[in-house]
PDB file of C-alpha atoms in Angstrom:
ATOM      1  CA  MET A   1       0.000   0.000   0.000  1.00 42.00           C
ATOM      2  CA  PRO A   2       1.248   3.525  -0.678  1.00 44.00           C
ATOM      3  CA  SER A   3       2.312   5.406   2.443  1.00 41.00           C
ATOM      4  CA  ASP A   4      -0.357   8.075   1.904  1.00 47.00           C
ATOM      5  CA  TRP A   5      -3.171   5.514   1.425  1.00 47.00           C
ATOM      6  CA  TRP A   6      -4.616   6.003   4.882  1.00 50.00           C
ATOM      7  CA  ASP A   7      -4.352   9.815   4.681  1.00 55.00           C
ATOM      8  CA  SER A   8      -6.819  10.034   1.809  1.00 63.00           C
ATOM      9  CA  PRO A   9     -10.492   9.838   2.796  1.00 72.00           C
ATOM     10  CA  ALA A  10     -12.679   7.213   1.212  1.00 93.00           C
ATOM     11  CA  VAL A  11     -16.457   6.959   1.000  1.00 95.00           C
ATOM     12  CA  ALA A  12     -18.565   3.886   0.303  1.00 96.00           C
ATOM     13  CA  ALA A  13     -22.316   4.131  -0.294  1.00 95.00           C
ATOM     14  CA  PHE A  14     -25.037   1.493  -0.215  1.00 95.00           C
ATOM     15  CA  SER A  15     -28.700   2.054  -1.102  1.00 91.00           C
ATOM     16  CA  LEU A  16     -31.192   0.492   1.266  1.00 88.00           C
ATOM     17  CA  GLY A  17     -34.722  -0.682   0.727  1.00 83.00           C
ATOM     18  CA  ALA A  18     -37.387  -0.049   3.338  1.00 78.00           C
ATOM     19  CA  SER A  19     -37.612  -3.705   4.359  1.00 79.00           C
ATOM     20  CA  ALA A  20     -36.269  -5.714   7.257  1.00 74.00           C
ATOM     21  CA  GLN A  21     -33.947  -7.537   4.804  1.00 83.00           C
ATOM     22  CA  SER A  22     -31.998  -4.300   4.263  1.00 88.00           C
ATOM     23  CA  ALA A  23     -30.076  -4.753   7.509  1.00 91.00           C
ATOM     24  CA  ARG A  24     -28.521  -8.022   6.303  1.00 93.00           C
ATOM     25  CA  GLY A  25     -27.224  -6.448   3.099  1.00 94.00           C
ATOM     26  CA  ALA A  26     -25.972  -3.375   4.973  1.00 96.00           C
ATOM     27  CA  ARG A  27     -24.049  -5.502   7.473  1.00 96.00           C
ATOM     28  CA  ARG A  28     -22.458  -7.548   4.671  1.00 96.00           C
ATOM     29  CA  PHE A  29     -21.548  -4.371   2.759  1.00 97.00           C
ATOM     30  CA  THR A  30     -20.016  -2.889   5.923  1.00 97.00           C
ATOM     31  CA  ARG A  31     -17.907  -5.997   6.654  1.00 97.00           C
ATOM     32  CA  ASN A  32     -16.688  -6.247   3.044  1.00 97.00           C
ATOM     33  CA  THR A  33     -15.851  -2.542   2.806  1.00 97.00           C
ATOM     34  CA  LEU A  34     -13.895  -2.508   6.060  1.00 97.00           C
ATOM     35  CA  ARG A  35     -12.020  -5.622   4.956  1.00 95.00           C
ATOM     36  CA  GLU A  36     -11.121  -3.895   1.655  1.00 95.00           C
ATOM     37  CA  TRP A  37      -9.916  -0.872   3.628  1.00 94.00           C
ATOM     38  CA  GLY A  38      -7.711  -3.075   5.810  1.00 93.00           C
ATOM     39  CA  LEU A  39      -9.897  -2.446   8.858  1.00 95.00           C
ATOM     40  CA  ALA A  40     -11.359  -5.901   9.448  1.00 96.00           C
ATOM     41  CA  ALA A  41     -10.726  -5.507  13.197  1.00 96.00           C
ATOM     42  CA  LEU A  42     -13.553  -2.920  13.289  1.00 97.00           C
ATOM     43  CA  ALA A  43     -16.011  -5.035  11.311  1.00 97.00           C
ATOM     44  CA  ASP A  44     -17.860  -6.750  14.182  1.00 97.00           C
ATOM     45  CA  ASP A  45     -18.626  -3.486  15.984  1.00 98.00           C
ATOM     46  CA  ALA A  46     -19.392  -1.605  12.772  1.00 98.00           C
ATOM     47  CA  GLU A  47     -21.727  -4.381  11.593  1.00 97.00           C
ATOM     48  CA  ALA A  48     -23.671  -4.338  14.864  1.00 97.00           C
ATOM     49  CA  ILE A  49     -23.977  -0.547  14.769  1.00 97.00           C
ATOM     50  CA  VAL A  50     -25.058  -0.471  11.123  1.00 97.00           C
ATOM     51  CA  GLY A  51     -27.585  -3.247  11.739  1.00 95.00           C
ATOM     52  CA  GLU A  52     -29.176  -1.248  14.552  1.00 94.00           C
ATOM     53  CA  PHE A  53     -29.195   1.997  12.570  1.00 94.00           C
ATOM     54  CA  VAL A  54     -30.773   0.300   9.537  1.00 94.00           C
ATOM     55  CA  ALA A  55     -33.454  -1.411  11.635  1.00 90.00           C
ATOM     56  CA  ASN A  56     -34.330   1.953  13.161  1.00 89.00           C
ATOM     57  CA  ALA A  57     -34.251   3.682   9.761  1.00 89.00           C
ATOM     58  CA  VAL A  58     -36.640   1.137   8.245  1.00 87.00           C
ATOM     59  CA  SER A  59     -39.001   1.620  11.170  1.00 83.00           C
ATOM     60  CA  HIS A  60     -38.773   5.420  10.996  1.00 73.00           C
ATOM     61  CA  ALA A  61     -39.223   5.420   7.220  1.00 71.00           C
ATOM     62  CA  ALA A  62     -42.475   3.494   7.551  1.00 64.00           C
ATOM     63  CA  ARG A  63     -43.717   5.836  10.274  1.00 65.00           C
ATOM     64  CA  ALA A  64     -42.656   8.964   8.355  1.00 61.00           C
ATOM     65  CA  ALA A  65     -44.422   7.706   5.217  1.00 55.00           C
ATOM     66  CA  GLN A  66     -47.648   7.240   7.190  1.00 55.00           C
ATOM     67  CA  GLU A  67     -47.430  10.696   8.744  1.00 57.00           C
ATOM     68  CA  HIS A  68     -46.206  12.552   5.641  1.00 55.00           C
ATOM     69  CA  LYS A  69     -47.296  11.024   2.341  1.00 53.00           C
ATOM     70  CA  ASP A  70     -44.660  13.067   0.484  1.00 54.00           C
ATOM     71  CA  LEU A  71     -41.954  11.027   2.255  1.00 49.00           C
ATOM     72  CA  ALA A  72     -43.296   7.671   1.059  1.00 50.00           C
ATOM     73  CA  GLY A  73     -40.737   5.808  -0.983  1.00 54.00           C
ATOM     74  CA  GLN A  74     -37.883   8.158  -0.137  1.00 61.00           C
ATOM     75  CA  PRO A  75     -34.717   6.061  -0.261  1.00 71.00           C
ATOM     76  CA  LEU A  76     -32.661   5.085   2.742  1.00 86.00           C
ATOM     77  CA  GLY A  77     -28.904   5.003   2.518  1.00 91.00           C
ATOM     78  CA  LEU A  78     -25.757   3.815   4.243  1.00 96.00           C
ATOM     79  CA  ARG A  79     -22.500   5.737   4.014  1.00 96.00           C
ATOM     80  CA  LEU A  80     -19.148   4.590   5.318  1.00 97.00           C
ATOM     81  CA  LEU A  81     -16.429   7.224   5.540  1.00 97.00           C
ATOM     82  CA  ARG A  82     -12.789   6.455   6.220  1.00 96.00           C
ATOM     83  CA  ARG A  83     -10.718   9.339   7.476  1.00 93.00           C
ATOM     84  CA  THR A  84      -7.382   9.473   9.230  1.00 91.00           C
ATOM     85  CA  GLY A  85      -7.734   7.467  12.424  1.00 93.00           C
ATOM     86  CA  GLU A  86     -11.475   6.804  12.196  1.00 96.00           C
ATOM     87  CA  VAL A  87     -14.361   5.274  10.328  1.00 97.00           C
ATOM     88  CA  MET A  88     -17.826   6.820  10.338  1.00 98.00           C
ATOM     89  CA  CYS A  89     -20.942   4.736   9.719  1.00 98.00           C
ATOM     90  CA  ALA A  90     -24.007   6.812   8.820  1.00 97.00           C
ATOM     91  CA  VAL A  91     -27.541   5.814   7.877  1.00 95.00           C
ATOM     92  CA  LEU A  92     -29.919   8.293   6.271  1.00 92.00           C
ATOM     93  CA  ASP A  93     -33.673   8.098   6.752  1.00 88.00           C
ATOM     94  CA  PRO A  94     -36.565  10.447   5.918  1.00 85.00           C
ATOM     95  CA  SER A  95     -37.697  10.996   9.514  1.00 84.00           C
ATOM     96  CA  ASP A  96     -36.694  14.175  11.300  1.00 83.00           C
ATOM     97  CA  ARG A  97     -37.213  12.597  14.743  1.00 84.00           C
ATOM     98  CA  ALA A  98     -34.064  12.614  16.841  1.00 88.00           C
ATOM     99  CA  PRO A  99     -32.835   9.261  18.138  1.00 89.00           C
ATOM    100  CA  VAL A 100     -33.115   9.009  21.918  1.00 83.00           C
ATOM    101  CA  LEU A 101     -30.908   6.913  24.152  1.00 82.00           C
ATOM    102  CA  ARG A 102     -33.351   5.274  26.551  1.00 77.00           C
ATOM    103  CA  MET A 103     -33.115   3.181  29.672  1.00 75.00           C
ATOM    104  CA  PRO A 104     -35.975   0.710  29.157  1.00 66.00           C
ATOM    105  CA  ASP A 105     -37.447  -1.297  31.988  1.00 67.00           C
ATOM    106  CA  ARG A 106     -36.021  -4.793  32.367  1.00 72.00           C
ATOM    107  CA  ASP A 107     -39.175  -6.402  31.014  1.00 69.00           C
ATOM    108  CA  GLU A 108     -39.413  -4.226  27.876  1.00 66.00           C
ATOM    109  CA  GLU A 109     -38.518  -6.070  24.694  1.00 63.00           C
ATOM    110  CA  ALA A 110     -37.253  -3.061  22.733  1.00 62.00           C
ATOM    111  CA  GLY A 111     -35.327   0.131  23.306  1.00 64.00           C
ATOM    112  CA  ARG A 112     -31.794  -1.130  23.930  1.00 75.00           C
ATOM    113  CA  GLY A 113     -30.295  -0.658  20.468  1.00 86.00           C
ATOM    114  CA  LEU A 114     -28.839   2.770  21.024  1.00 90.00           C
ATOM    115  CA  GLN A 115     -27.349   1.581  24.327  1.00 90.00           C
ATOM    116  CA  MET A 116     -25.447  -0.992  22.272  1.00 92.00           C
ATOM    117  CA  VAL A 117     -24.388   1.684  19.759  1.00 96.00           C
ATOM    118  CA  ASP A 118     -23.262   3.905  22.642  1.00 95.00           C
ATOM    119  CA  ALA A 119     -21.185   1.060  24.100  1.00 94.00           C
ATOM    120  CA  LEU A 120     -19.570  -0.026  20.812  1.00 97.00           C
ATOM    121  CA  SER A 121     -18.815   3.357  19.235  1.00 97.00           C
ATOM    122  CA  ASP A 122     -16.361   6.016  20.323  1.00 97.00           C
ATOM    123  CA  VAL A 123     -18.937   8.710  19.613  1.00 97.00           C
ATOM    124  CA  TRP A 124     -22.339   8.750  17.951  1.00 97.00           C
ATOM    125  CA  GLY A 125     -25.029  11.274  17.147  1.00 97.00           C
ATOM    126  CA  TRP A 126     -27.303  12.513  14.434  1.00 96.00           C
ATOM    127  CA  SER A 127     -27.469  15.404  12.014  1.00 95.00           C
ATOM    128  CA  PRO A 128     -30.390  16.861  10.075  1.00 92.00           C
ATOM    129  CA  VAL A 129     -30.140  16.472   6.301  1.00 88.00           C
ATOM    130  CA  THR A 130     -31.958  19.285   4.533  1.00 85.00           C
ATOM    131  CA  GLY A 131     -34.935  17.955   2.614  1.00 78.00           C
ATOM    132  CA  ARG A 132     -34.073  14.320   3.436  1.00 79.00           C
ATOM    133  CA  GLY A 133     -34.660  13.796   7.148  1.00 86.00           C
ATOM    134  CA  LYS A 134     -31.575  12.901   9.135  1.00 91.00           C
ATOM    135  CA  ALA A 135     -28.358  10.926   9.279  1.00 94.00           C
ATOM    136  CA  VAL A 136     -27.622   8.871  12.372  1.00 96.00           C
ATOM    137  CA  TRP A 137     -23.898   8.236  12.647  1.00 98.00           C
ATOM    138  CA  ALA A 138     -21.274   6.540  14.770  1.00 98.00           C
ATOM    139  CA  ILE A 139     -17.507   6.889  14.738  1.00 98.00           C
ATOM    140  CA  LEU A 140     -15.058   4.108  15.475  1.00 98.00           C
ATOM    141  CA  PHE A 141     -11.470   5.172  16.151  1.00 97.00           C
ATOM    142  CA  CYS A 142      -8.643   3.058  14.808  1.00 90.00           C
ATOM    143  CA  ALA A 143      -4.897   3.105  15.339  1.00 69.00           C
TER     144      ALA A 143
END
């Protein structure tokens, strides 16, 4: 590899459907991309994070389409960004609702996904995307 390989940013994009099957393809794409970038050590954590983000995006896309008919069919997307010392995983969805880190009761079946993201990532958050909803992202640092 050239010595400046890691210094140049790289972006990988993957279009997502609004179905539960999208998470599987997104996880596979994430693992393969990180392997190609020489960052296979990050793949398990990145896959888990992306899987959670995609599951939430599919759910939010369905809800947004019901509430705002003009958002129906708006595509979801996954972006992976490699920069010096870090990889960012971002999923775009049409909802403008902010993700909320919750502390569900022990007997609740849902609501723990962002706790997992919080534990696996070095930092995570979300950003509004003008005219498209939001991007939920997580950053994994690498040596």
